[in-house]
Amino acid sequence: MLSNIHLPAAGWTLLLLTASNVFMTFAWYGHLRNHATSPWYVAALVSWGIALFEYLLQVPANRIGFTQAGLSVGQLKIMQEVITLCVFVPFAMFFLKQPFRLDYVWAALCLVGAVYFVFRAG
């Protein structure tokens, strides 16, 4: 089914990294809501199970980005960090019921600078 979707390699990289980041965010922080009263090892086992799906998406995303889209390792990492913030802020606000903070805006501005420096030519 997904093989019928015609995206450039960079598009597949972005799509897969975004999906993997959703799993990663739930693995890292979802237990704070869903398993808050469970022993830590139960939360860890559940998180590891979720993280498996993250890796099943993240590894091919990075391989596609590096080998087919021609992205550098630094570009892949900064792309992942931007995606992380874009996924984390709504997750924190809507799933964990955390208030929006201006610190998210400042962090995003720092990432804009990181994107500029890692993606600029030369």
CSV table of N, CA and C in Angstrom, one decimal:
chain,number,residue,atom,x,y,z
A,1,MET,N,0.8,-1.2,0.0
A,1,MET,CA,0.0,0.0,0.0
A,1,MET,C,0.9,1.3,0.0
A,2,LEU,N,1.8,1.4,0.9
A,2,LEU,CA,2.7,2.6,1.0
A,2,LEU,C,3.6,2.7,-0.2
A,3,SER,N,3.9,1.5,-0.8
A,3,SER,CA,4.8,1.5,-2.0
A,3,SER,C,4.1,2.2,-3.2
A,4,ASN,N,2.8,2.4,-3.2
A,4,ASN,CA,2.1,3.0,-4.2
A,4,ASN,C,2.1,4.6,-4.1
A,5,ILE,N,2.6,5.1,-3.0
A,5,ILE,CA,2.7,6.5,-2.8
A,5,ILE,C,4.0,7.0,-3.3
A,6,HIS,N,4.0,7.9,-4.3
A,6,HIS,CA,5.2,8.4,-4.9
A,6,HIS,C,5.6,9.7,-4.2
A,7,LEU,N,6.7,9.5,-3.4
A,7,LEU,CA,7.3,10.6,-2.7
A,7,LEU,C,8.8,10.6,-3.0
A,8,PRO,N,9.4,11.7,-3.1
A,8,PRO,CA,10.9,11.7,-3.2
A,8,PRO,C,11.5,11.1,-1.9
A,9,ALA,N,12.7,10.7,-2.0
A,9,ALA,CA,13.4,10.1,-0.8
A,9,ALA,C,13.3,11.0,0.4
A,10,ALA,N,13.5,12.3,0.2
A,10,ALA,CA,13.5,13.2,1.4
A,10,ALA,C,12.1,13.2,2.0
A,11,GLY,N,11.0,13.1,1.2
A,11,GLY,CA,9.7,13.0,1.7
A,11,GLY,C,9.4,11.8,2.5
A,12,TRP,N,9.9,10.6,2.0
A,12,TRP,CA,9.8,9.4,2.8
A,12,TRP,C,10.6,9.5,4.1
A,13,THR,N,11.7,10.1,4.0
A,13,THR,CA,12.5,10.3,5.3
A,13,THR,C,11.7,11.1,6.3
A,14,LEU,N,11.2,12.2,5.8
A,14,LEU,CA,10.4,13.1,6.7
A,14,LEU,C,9.2,12.4,7.3
A,15,LEU,N,8.5,11.7,6.4
A,15,LEU,CA,7.3,10.9,6.8
A,15,LEU,C,7.6,9.9,7.9
A,16,LEU,N,8.6,9.1,7.6
A,16,LEU,CA,9.0,8.0,8.5
A,16,LEU,C,9.6,8.5,9.8
A,17,LEU,N,10.4,9.6,9.7
A,17,LEU,CA,10.9,10.2,11.0
A,17,LEU,C,9.8,10.8,11.8
A,18,THR,N,8.8,11.3,11.2
A,18,THR,CA,7.7,11.9,12.0
A,18,THR,C,6.9,10.8,12.6
A,19,ALA,N,6.6,9.7,11.9
A,19,ALA,CA,5.9,8.6,12.5
A,19,ALA,C,6.7,7.9,13.6
A,20,SER,N,8.0,7.8,13.4
A,20,SER,CA,8.8,7.2,14.5
A,20,SER,C,8.9,8.1,15.7
A,21,ASN,N,8.8,9.4,15.5
A,21,ASN,CA,8.9,10.3,16.6
A,21,ASN,C,7.6,10.3,17.4
A,22,VAL,N,6.5,10.0,16.8
A,22,VAL,CA,5.2,9.9,17.6
A,22,VAL,C,5.4,8.7,18.5
A,23,PHE,N,5.9,7.5,18.0
A,23,PHE,CA,6.1,6.4,18.8
A,23,PHE,C,7.1,6.7,19.9
A,24,MET,N,8.2,7.3,19.6
A,24,MET,CA,9.2,7.7,20.6
A,24,MET,C,8.6,8.5,21.7
A,25,THR,N,7.8,9.5,21.3
A,25,THR,CA,7.3,10.4,22.3
A,25,THR,C,6.4,9.6,23.3
A,26,PHE,N,5.5,8.7,22.7
A,26,PHE,CA,4.7,7.9,23.6
A,26,PHE,C,5.5,7.0,24.5
A,27,ALA,N,6.6,6.4,23.9
A,27,ALA,CA,7.5,5.5,24.7
A,27,ALA,C,8.1,6.3,25.8
A,28,TRP,N,8.6,7.5,25.5
A,28,TRP,CA,9.4,8.2,26.5
A,28,TRP,C,8.5,8.9,27.6
A,29,TYR,N,7.3,9.4,27.2
A,29,TYR,CA,6.5,10.2,28.1
A,29,TYR,C,5.1,9.7,28.3
A,30,GLY,N,4.6,8.8,27.5
A,30,GLY,CA,3.2,8.3,27.7
A,30,GLY,C,3.0,7.6,29.0
A,31,HIS,N,4.0,7.0,29.6
A,31,HIS,CA,3.8,6.3,30.8
A,31,HIS,C,3.6,7.3,32.0
A,32,LEU,N,3.9,8.6,31.8
A,32,LEU,CA,3.7,9.5,32.8
A,32,LEU,C,2.2,9.7,33.1
A,33,ARG,N,1.4,9.4,32.1
A,33,ARG,CA,-0.1,9.5,32.2
A,33,ARG,C,-0.7,8.1,32.4
A,34,ASN,N,-0.3,7.2,31.5
A,34,ASN,CA,-0.9,5.9,31.5
A,34,ASN,C,-0.5,4.9,32.6
A,35,HIS,N,0.8,5.1,33.0
A,35,HIS,CA,1.3,4.1,34.0
A,35,HIS,C,1.9,4.9,35.2
A,36,ALA,N,1.3,6.0,35.6
A,36,ALA,CA,1.9,6.8,36.6
A,36,ALA,C,1.9,6.1,38.0
A,37,THR,N,1.0,5.2,38.2
A,37,THR,CA,1.0,4.4,39.5
A,37,THR,C,1.6,3.0,39.4
A,38,SER,N,2.0,2.6,38.2
A,38,SER,CA,2.6,1.3,38.0
A,38,SER,C,4.1,1.4,38.5
A,39,PRO,N,4.6,0.2,38.8
A,39,PRO,CA,6.0,0.2,39.1
A,39,PRO,C,6.9,0.6,37.9
A,40,TRP,N,8.0,1.2,38.1
A,40,TRP,CA,8.8,1.7,37.1
A,40,TRP,C,9.1,0.7,36.0
A,41,TYR,N,9.4,-0.6,36.4
A,41,TYR,CA,9.7,-1.6,35.5
A,41,TYR,C,8.6,-2.0,34.5
A,42,VAL,N,7.3,-1.8,35.0
A,42,VAL,CA,6.2,-2.0,34.1
A,42,VAL,C,6.2,-0.9,33.0
A,43,ALA,N,6.4,0.3,33.5
A,43,ALA,CA,6.5,1.4,32.5
A,43,ALA,C,7.6,1.2,31.5
A,44,ALA,N,8.7,0.7,32.0
A,44,ALA,CA,9.9,0.5,31.2
A,44,ALA,C,9.6,-0.6,30.1
A,45,LEU,N,9.0,-1.7,30.5
A,45,LEU,CA,8.6,-2.7,29.6
A,45,LEU,C,7.6,-2.3,28.5
A,46,VAL,N,6.6,-1.5,28.9
A,46,VAL,CA,5.7,-1.0,28.0
A,46,VAL,C,6.4,0.0,27.0
A,47,SER,N,7.2,0.8,27.6
A,47,SER,CA,8.0,1.8,26.8
A,47,SER,C,8.9,1.1,25.7
A,48,TRP,N,9.5,0.0,26.2
A,48,TRP,CA,10.4,-0.7,25.3
A,48,TRP,C,9.6,-1.3,24.1
A,49,GLY,N,8.4,-1.8,24.5
A,49,GLY,CA,7.5,-2.4,23.4
A,49,GLY,C,7.1,-1.3,22.4
A,50,ILE,N,6.8,-0.1,22.9
A,50,ILE,CA,6.4,1.0,22.0
A,50,ILE,C,7.7,1.4,21.1
A,51,ALA,N,8.8,1.5,21.8
A,51,ALA,CA,10.1,1.9,21.1
A,51,ALA,C,10.5,1.0,20.0
A,52,LEU,N,10.1,-0.3,20.1
A,52,LEU,CA,10.4,-1.2,19.0
A,52,LEU,C,9.8,-0.6,17.6
A,53,PHE,N,8.6,-0.1,17.7
A,53,PHE,CA,7.9,0.4,16.5
A,53,PHE,C,8.6,1.7,16.0
A,54,GLU,N,9.1,2.4,17.0
A,54,GLU,CA,9.9,3.6,16.7
A,54,GLU,C,11.1,3.3,15.9
A,55,TYR,N,11.8,2.3,16.3
A,55,TYR,CA,13.1,1.8,15.6
A,55,TYR,C,12.8,1.2,14.3
A,56,LEU,N,11.6,0.5,14.1
A,56,LEU,CA,11.3,-0.1,12.9
A,56,LEU,C,11.0,1.0,11.8
A,57,LEU,N,10.7,2.2,12.2
A,57,LEU,CA,10.5,3.3,11.3
A,57,LEU,C,11.7,4.2,11.2
A,58,GLN,N,12.4,4.4,12.3
A,58,GLN,CA,13.5,5.4,12.3
A,58,GLN,C,14.7,4.9,11.6
A,59,VAL,N,15.0,3.6,11.7
A,59,VAL,CA,16.2,3.0,11.0
A,59,VAL,C,16.0,3.1,9.5
A,60,PRO,N,14.9,2.7,8.9
A,60,PRO,CA,14.8,2.9,7.5
A,60,PRO,C,14.7,4.3,7.0
A,61,ALA,N,14.1,5.2,7.9
A,61,ALA,CA,14.1,6.6,7.5
A,61,ALA,C,15.5,7.2,7.4
A,62,ASN,N,16.3,6.9,8.3
A,62,ASN,CA,17.7,7.4,8.3
A,62,ASN,C,18.5,6.8,7.1
A,63,ARG,N,18.2,5.5,6.8
A,63,ARG,CA,18.9,4.9,5.7
A,63,ARG,C,18.5,5.5,4.4
A,64,ILE,N,17.2,5.7,4.2
A,64,ILE,CA,16.7,6.4,3.0
A,64,ILE,C,17.2,7.8,2.9
A,65,GLY,N,17.2,8.5,4.0
A,65,GLY,CA,17.7,9.9,4.0
A,65,GLY,C,19.1,10.0,3.6
A,66,PHE,N,19.9,9.1,4.1
A,66,PHE,CA,21.4,9.1,3.9
A,66,PHE,C,21.8,8.6,2.6
A,67,THR,N,21.2,7.4,2.2
A,67,THR,CA,21.7,6.7,1.0
A,67,THR,C,20.9,7.2,-0.3
A,68,GLN,N,19.7,7.6,-0.2
A,68,GLN,CA,18.9,8.0,-1.3
A,68,GLN,C,18.6,9.4,-1.5
A,69,ALA,N,18.4,10.1,-0.3
A,69,ALA,CA,18.1,11.6,-0.4
A,69,ALA,C,19.4,12.4,-0.3
A,70,GLY,N,20.5,11.8,0.0
A,70,GLY,CA,21.7,12.5,0.0
A,70,GLY,C,21.9,13.4,1.2
A,71,LEU,N,21.1,13.2,2.3
A,71,LEU,CA,21.2,14.0,3.5
A,71,LEU,C,22.4,13.5,4.3
A,72,SER,N,23.1,14.5,4.9
A,72,SER,CA,24.2,14.1,5.8
A,72,SER,C,23.6,13.7,7.2
A,73,VAL,N,24.5,13.1,7.9
A,73,VAL,CA,24.1,12.6,9.3
A,73,VAL,C,23.7,13.8,10.1
A,74,GLY,N,24.4,14.9,10.0
A,74,GLY,CA,24.0,16.1,10.7
A,74,GLY,C,22.7,16.7,10.3
A,75,GLN,N,22.4,16.6,9.0
A,75,GLN,CA,21.1,17.1,8.5
A,75,GLN,C,20.0,16.2,9.1
A,76,LEU,N,20.2,14.9,9.0
A,76,LEU,CA,19.2,13.9,9.6
A,76,LEU,C,18.9,14.2,11.1
A,77,LYS,N,20.0,14.5,11.8
A,77,LYS,CA,19.8,14.7,13.2
A,77,LYS,C,19.1,16.0,13.5
A,78,ILE,N,19.4,17.0,12.8
A,78,ILE,CA,18.7,18.3,13.0
A,78,ILE,C,17.2,18.2,12.6
A,79,MET,N,17.0,17.4,11.5
A,79,MET,CA,15.6,17.2,11.0
A,79,MET,C,14.8,16.5,12.1
A,80,GLN,N,15.5,15.5,12.7
A,80,GLN,CA,14.8,14.7,13.8
A,80,GLN,C,14.5,15.6,15.0
A,81,GLU,N,15.4,16.6,15.3
A,81,GLU,CA,15.2,17.5,16.5
A,81,GLU,C,14.0,18.4,16.2
A,82,VAL,N,13.9,18.9,15.0
A,82,VAL,CA,12.8,19.8,14.6
A,82,VAL,C,11.5,19.0,14.7
A,83,ILE,N,11.5,17.8,14.2
A,83,ILE,CA,10.3,16.9,14.2
A,83,ILE,C,9.9,16.6,15.7
A,84,THR,N,11.0,16.4,16.5
A,84,THR,CA,10.7,16.1,17.9
A,84,THR,C,10.0,17.2,18.6
A,85,LEU,N,10.4,18.5,18.4
A,85,LEU,CA,9.7,19.6,19.0
A,85,LEU,C,8.3,19.7,18.4
A,86,CYS,N,8.1,19.5,17.1
A,86,CYS,CA,6.8,19.6,16.5
A,86,CYS,C,5.8,18.6,17.0
A,87,VAL,N,6.3,17.4,17.4
A,87,VAL,CA,5.5,16.4,17.9
A,87,VAL,C,5.3,16.5,19.4
A,88,PHE,N,6.4,16.9,20.1
A,88,PHE,CA,6.3,17.0,21.6
A,88,PHE,C,5.4,18.1,22.1
A,89,VAL,N,5.4,19.2,21.5
A,89,VAL,CA,4.6,20.3,22.1
A,89,VAL,C,3.1,20.0,22.0
A,90,PRO,N,2.5,19.6,20.9
A,90,PRO,CA,1.1,19.2,21.0
A,90,PRO,C,0.9,18.0,21.9
A,91,PHE,N,1.8,17.0,22.0
A,91,PHE,CA,1.7,15.9,22.9
A,91,PHE,C,1.6,16.3,24.3
A,92,ALA,N,2.5,17.2,24.7
A,92,ALA,CA,2.6,17.7,26.1
A,92,ALA,C,1.3,18.5,26.4
A,93,MET,N,0.8,19.3,25.5
A,93,MET,CA,-0.4,20.1,25.7
A,93,MET,C,-1.7,19.3,25.7
A,94,PHE,N,-1.8,18.4,24.8
A,94,PHE,CA,-3.1,17.7,24.6
A,94,PHE,C,-3.2,16.4,25.4
A,95,PHE,N,-2.1,15.6,25.4
A,95,PHE,CA,-2.1,14.3,26.0
A,95,PHE,C,-1.7,14.4,27.5
A,96,LEU,N,-0.7,15.2,27.8
A,96,LEU,CA,-0.3,15.3,29.2
A,96,LEU,C,-0.9,16.5,29.9
A,97,LYS,N,-1.7,17.3,29.2
A,97,LYS,CA,-2.4,18.5,29.7
A,97,LYS,C,-1.4,19.5,30.3
A,98,GLN,N,-0.3,19.7,29.7
A,98,GLN,CA,0.7,20.7,30.1
A,98,GLN,C,0.3,22.1,29.4
A,99,PRO,N,0.6,23.2,30.1
A,99,PRO,CA,0.3,24.5,29.5
A,99,PRO,C,1.4,24.8,28.4
A,100,PHE,N,0.9,25.6,27.4
A,100,PHE,CA,1.9,26.1,26.4
A,100,PHE,C,2.9,27.0,27.1
A,101,ARG,N,4.1,26.9,26.8
A,101,ARG,CA,5.1,27.8,27.4
A,101,ARG,C,5.9,28.5,26.3
A,102,LEU,N,6.3,29.7,26.5
A,102,LEU,CA,7.1,30.5,25.6
A,102,LEU,C,8.4,29.9,25.3
A,103,ASP,N,8.9,29.0,26.3
A,103,ASP,CA,10.1,28.3,26.1
A,103,ASP,C,10.1,27.5,24.8
A,104,TYR,N,8.9,27.0,24.5
A,104,TYR,CA,8.8,26.2,23.2
A,104,TYR,C,9.1,27.1,22.0
A,105,VAL,N,8.7,28.3,22.1
A,105,VAL,CA,8.9,29.2,21.0
A,105,VAL,C,10.4,29.5,20.9
A,106,TRP,N,11.1,29.8,22.0
A,106,TRP,CA,12.5,30.1,22.0
A,106,TRP,C,13.3,28.8,21.5
A,107,ALA,N,12.9,27.7,21.9
A,107,ALA,CA,13.5,26.4,21.5
A,107,ALA,C,13.4,26.3,20.0
A,108,ALA,N,12.2,26.6,19.5
A,108,ALA,CA,12.0,26.5,18.0
A,108,ALA,C,12.8,27.5,17.3
A,109,LEU,N,13.0,28.7,17.8
A,109,LEU,CA,13.9,29.7,17.1
A,109,LEU,C,15.3,29.2,17.1
A,110,CYS,N,15.8,28.6,18.2
A,110,CYS,CA,17.1,28.0,18.2
A,110,CYS,C,17.2,26.9,17.1
A,111,LEU,N,16.2,26.1,17.0
A,111,LEU,CA,16.2,25.1,15.9
A,111,LEU,C,16.2,25.7,14.5
A,112,VAL,N,15.6,26.8,14.3
A,112,VAL,CA,15.6,27.5,13.0
A,112,VAL,C,17.1,27.8,12.7
A,113,GLY,N,17.8,28.3,13.7
A,113,GLY,CA,19.2,28.6,13.5
A,113,GLY,C,20.0,27.3,13.2
A,114,ALA,N,19.7,26.2,13.9
A,114,ALA,CA,20.4,25.0,13.6
A,114,ALA,C,20.1,24.5,12.2
A,115,VAL,N,18.9,24.6,11.8
A,115,VAL,CA,18.5,24.2,10.4
A,115,VAL,C,19.3,25.0,9.4
A,116,TYR,N,19.3,26.3,9.6
A,116,TYR,CA,20.1,27.1,8.7
A,116,TYR,C,21.5,26.7,8.6
A,117,PHE,N,22.2,26.5,9.7
A,117,PHE,CA,23.6,26.2,9.7
A,117,PHE,C,23.9,24.8,9.1
A,118,VAL,N,23.0,23.8,9.4
A,118,VAL,CA,23.3,22.5,8.9
A,118,VAL,C,22.9,22.2,7.5
A,119,PHE,N,21.9,23.0,7.0
A,119,PHE,CA,21.5,22.9,5.6
A,119,PHE,C,22.1,23.9,4.6
A,120,ARG,N,22.8,24.9,5.1
A,120,ARG,CA,23.3,25.9,4.2
A,120,ARG,C,24.4,25.2,3.3
A,121,ALA,N,24.5,25.8,2.1
A,121,ALA,CA,25.5,25.3,1.2
A,121,ALA,C,26.9,25.8,1.6
A,122,GLY,N,27.9,24.9,1.5
A,122,GLY,CA,29.2,25.3,1.8
A,122,GLY,C,29.6,25.0,3.1
